Coordinates of N, CA and C in Angstrom, one line a residue:
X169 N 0.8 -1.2 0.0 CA 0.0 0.0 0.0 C 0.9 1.3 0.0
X170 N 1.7 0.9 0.4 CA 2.6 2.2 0.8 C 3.4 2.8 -0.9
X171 N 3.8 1.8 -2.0 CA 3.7 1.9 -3.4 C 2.5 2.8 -3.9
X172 N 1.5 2.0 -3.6 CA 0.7 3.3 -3.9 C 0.1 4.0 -3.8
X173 N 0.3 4.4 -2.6 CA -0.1 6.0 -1.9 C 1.3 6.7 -2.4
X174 N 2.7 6.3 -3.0 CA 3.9 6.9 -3.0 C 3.3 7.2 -4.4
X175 N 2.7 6.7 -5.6 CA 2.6 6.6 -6.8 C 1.2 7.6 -7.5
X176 N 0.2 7.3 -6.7 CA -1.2 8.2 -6.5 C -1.3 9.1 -5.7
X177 N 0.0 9.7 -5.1 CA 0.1 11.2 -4.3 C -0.3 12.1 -5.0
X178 N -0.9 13.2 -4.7 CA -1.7 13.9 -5.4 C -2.6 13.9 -5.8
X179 N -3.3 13.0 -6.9 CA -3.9 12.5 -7.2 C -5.3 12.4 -7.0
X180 N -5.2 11.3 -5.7 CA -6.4 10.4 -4.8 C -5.5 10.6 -3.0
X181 N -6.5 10.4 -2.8 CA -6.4 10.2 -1.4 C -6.5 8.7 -1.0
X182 N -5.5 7.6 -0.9 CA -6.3 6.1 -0.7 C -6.2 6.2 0.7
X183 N -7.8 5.7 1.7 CA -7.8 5.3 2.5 C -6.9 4.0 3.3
X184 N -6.6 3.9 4.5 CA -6.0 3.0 5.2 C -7.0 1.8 4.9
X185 N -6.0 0.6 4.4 CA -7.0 -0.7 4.3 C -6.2 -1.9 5.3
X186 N -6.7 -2.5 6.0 CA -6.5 -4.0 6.0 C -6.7 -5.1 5.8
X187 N -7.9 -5.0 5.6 CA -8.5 -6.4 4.5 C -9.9 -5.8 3.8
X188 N -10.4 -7.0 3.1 CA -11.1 -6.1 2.2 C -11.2 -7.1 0.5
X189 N -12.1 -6.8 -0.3 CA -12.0 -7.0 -1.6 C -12.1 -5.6 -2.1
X190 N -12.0 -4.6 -2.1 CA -12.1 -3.3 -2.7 C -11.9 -2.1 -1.8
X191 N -11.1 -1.1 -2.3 CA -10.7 0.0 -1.4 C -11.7 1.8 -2.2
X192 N -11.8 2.6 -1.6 CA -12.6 3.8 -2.5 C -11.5 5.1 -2.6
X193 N -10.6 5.0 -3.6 CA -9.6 6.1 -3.5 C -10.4 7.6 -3.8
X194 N -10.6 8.4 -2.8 CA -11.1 9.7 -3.4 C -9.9 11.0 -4.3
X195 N -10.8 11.4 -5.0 CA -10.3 11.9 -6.3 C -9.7 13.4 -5.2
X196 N -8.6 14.1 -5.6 CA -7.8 15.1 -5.4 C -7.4 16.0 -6.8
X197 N -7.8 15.6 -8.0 CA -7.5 16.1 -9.3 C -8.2 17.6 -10.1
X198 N -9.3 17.2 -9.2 CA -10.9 18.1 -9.8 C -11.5 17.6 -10.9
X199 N -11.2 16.1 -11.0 CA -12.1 15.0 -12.1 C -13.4 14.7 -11.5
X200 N -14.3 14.4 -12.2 CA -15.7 13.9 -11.2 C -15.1 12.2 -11.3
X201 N -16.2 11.7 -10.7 CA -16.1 10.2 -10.5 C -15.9 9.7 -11.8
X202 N -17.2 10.3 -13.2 CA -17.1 9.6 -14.3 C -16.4 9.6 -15.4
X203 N -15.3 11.0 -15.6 CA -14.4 11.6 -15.6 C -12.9 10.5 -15.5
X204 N -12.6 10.3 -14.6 CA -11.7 9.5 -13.8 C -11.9 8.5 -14.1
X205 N -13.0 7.5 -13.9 CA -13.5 6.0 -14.8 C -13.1 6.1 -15.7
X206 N -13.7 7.1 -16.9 CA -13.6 6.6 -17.8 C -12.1 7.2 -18.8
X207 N -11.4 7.8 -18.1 CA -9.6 7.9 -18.6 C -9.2 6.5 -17.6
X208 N -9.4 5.8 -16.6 CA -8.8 4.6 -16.3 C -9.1 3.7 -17.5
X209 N -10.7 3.5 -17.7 CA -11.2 2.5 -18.8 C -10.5 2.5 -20.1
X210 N -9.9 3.9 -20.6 CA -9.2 3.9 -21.8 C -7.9 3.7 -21.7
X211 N -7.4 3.4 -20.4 CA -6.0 2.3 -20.0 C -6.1 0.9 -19.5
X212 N -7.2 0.8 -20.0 CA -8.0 -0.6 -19.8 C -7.6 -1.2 -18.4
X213 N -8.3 -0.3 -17.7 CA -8.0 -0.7 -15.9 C -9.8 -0.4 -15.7
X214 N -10.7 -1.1 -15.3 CA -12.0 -1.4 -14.4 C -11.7 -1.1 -13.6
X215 N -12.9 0.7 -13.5 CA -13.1 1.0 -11.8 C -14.6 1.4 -11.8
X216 N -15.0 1.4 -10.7 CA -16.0 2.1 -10.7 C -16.6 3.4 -10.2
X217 N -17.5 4.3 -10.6 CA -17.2 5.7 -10.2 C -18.0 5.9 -8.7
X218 N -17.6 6.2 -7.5 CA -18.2 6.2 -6.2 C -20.0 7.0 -6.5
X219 N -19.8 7.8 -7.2 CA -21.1 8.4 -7.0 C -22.1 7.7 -7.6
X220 N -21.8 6.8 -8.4 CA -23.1 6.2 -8.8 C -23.5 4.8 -7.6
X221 N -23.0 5.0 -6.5 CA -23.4 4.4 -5.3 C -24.3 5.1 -4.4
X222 N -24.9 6.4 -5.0 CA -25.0 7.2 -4.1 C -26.9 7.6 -4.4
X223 N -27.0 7.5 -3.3 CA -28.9 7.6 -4.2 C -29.1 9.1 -4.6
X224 N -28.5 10.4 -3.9 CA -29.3 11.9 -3.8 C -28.0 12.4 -4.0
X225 N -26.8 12.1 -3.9 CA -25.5 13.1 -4.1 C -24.8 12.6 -5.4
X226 N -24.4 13.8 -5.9 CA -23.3 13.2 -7.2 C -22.7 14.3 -7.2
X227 N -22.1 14.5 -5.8 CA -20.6 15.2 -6.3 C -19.2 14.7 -5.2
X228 N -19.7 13.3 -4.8 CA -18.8 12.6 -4.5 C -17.6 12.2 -6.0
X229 N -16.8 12.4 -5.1 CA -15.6 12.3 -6.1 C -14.4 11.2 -5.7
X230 N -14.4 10.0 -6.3 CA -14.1 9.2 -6.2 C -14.0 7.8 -7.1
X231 N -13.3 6.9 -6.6 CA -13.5 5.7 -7.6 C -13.4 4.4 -6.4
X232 N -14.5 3.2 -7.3 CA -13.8 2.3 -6.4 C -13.5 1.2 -6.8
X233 N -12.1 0.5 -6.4 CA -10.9 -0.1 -6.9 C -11.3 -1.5 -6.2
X234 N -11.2 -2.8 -6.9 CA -11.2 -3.9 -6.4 C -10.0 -4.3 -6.6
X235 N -9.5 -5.1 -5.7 CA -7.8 -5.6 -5.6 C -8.0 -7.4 -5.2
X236 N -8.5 -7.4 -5.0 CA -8.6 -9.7 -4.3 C -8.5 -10.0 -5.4
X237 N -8.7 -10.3 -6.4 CA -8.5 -10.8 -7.4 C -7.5 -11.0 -8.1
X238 N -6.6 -10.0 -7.7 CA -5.3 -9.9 -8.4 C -4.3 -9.9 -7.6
X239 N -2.7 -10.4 -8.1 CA -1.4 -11.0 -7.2 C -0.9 -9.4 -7.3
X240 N 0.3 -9.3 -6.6 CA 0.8 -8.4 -5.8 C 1.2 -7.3 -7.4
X241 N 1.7 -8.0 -8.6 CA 2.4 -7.6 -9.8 C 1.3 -6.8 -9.9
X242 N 0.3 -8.2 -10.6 CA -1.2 -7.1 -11.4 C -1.3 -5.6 -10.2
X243 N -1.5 -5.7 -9.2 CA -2.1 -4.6 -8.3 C -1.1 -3.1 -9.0
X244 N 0.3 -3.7 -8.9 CA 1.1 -2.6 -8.8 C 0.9 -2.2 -10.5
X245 N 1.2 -2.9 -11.4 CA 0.8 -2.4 -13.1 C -0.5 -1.5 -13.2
X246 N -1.6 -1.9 -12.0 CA -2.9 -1.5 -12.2 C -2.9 0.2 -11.7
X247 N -1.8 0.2 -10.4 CA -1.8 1.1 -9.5 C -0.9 2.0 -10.1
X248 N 0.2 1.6 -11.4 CA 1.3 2.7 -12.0 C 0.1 3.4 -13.2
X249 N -1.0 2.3 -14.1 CA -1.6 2.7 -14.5 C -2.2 3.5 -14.4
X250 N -3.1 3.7 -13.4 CA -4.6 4.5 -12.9 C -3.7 5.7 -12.8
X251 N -2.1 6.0 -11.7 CA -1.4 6.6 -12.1 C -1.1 7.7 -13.1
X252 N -0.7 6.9 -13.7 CA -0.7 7.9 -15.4 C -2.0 8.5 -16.0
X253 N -2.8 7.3 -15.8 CA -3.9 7.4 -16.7 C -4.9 9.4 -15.8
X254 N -4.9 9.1 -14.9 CA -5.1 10.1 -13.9 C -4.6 11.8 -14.0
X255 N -3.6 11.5 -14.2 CA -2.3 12.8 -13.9 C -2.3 13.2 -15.7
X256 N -3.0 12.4 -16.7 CA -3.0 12.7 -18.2 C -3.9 14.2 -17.7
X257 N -4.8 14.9 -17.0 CA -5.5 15.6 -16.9 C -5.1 16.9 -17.1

C-alpha cells in the first residue's frame, strides 16, 4: 500500500486498508467520478465511479478499486496505470 499511496500522491487520497476486496480512492485532481472512470477505462483498468453508489449526491468524487483478485504484480501495473492514466489531466 505504501507503493501506492507513493505513486497516487496527489492525485487520490487512498484510505487505510486492511483487509477487504475493494478499497474507495477519493479523487484530489478536480475530475468527477465519471471523468476518472472513464480515462482509467481507456488504459483498460475497471473502476467504478463512487457516485453512482449514491442515491441523492453526485458530487462525491471518487473511484472504487477492487484488488482480491489480483497478485501483488497485477495490483502494482494497475496502481502505475490508474497513475498515469489520472495525472493525463
Amino acid at each position: 500500500q505504501a507503493d501506492a499511496k507513493r505513486y497516487l500522491a496527489g492525485v487520490v487520497v487512498l484510505p487505510e486498508i486492511q483487509a477487504g476486496l475493494n478499497t474507495p480512492p477519493f479523487l484530489l485532481n478536480g475530475m468527477t467520478s465519471r471523468q476518472a472512470s472513464d480515462l482509467a477505462a481507456q488504459a483498460n483498468l475497471e473502476t467504478w465511479p463512487l457516485d453512482q453508489f449514491a442515491l441523492k449526491r453526485r458530487d462525491i468524487r471518487g473511484l472504487l478499486l477492487g484488488f482480491a483478485a489480483f497478485t501483488e504484480r497485477e495490483i502494482r501495473t494497475g496502481v502505475l496505470g490508474l497513475a498515469k492514466a489520472l495525472s493525463r489531466r
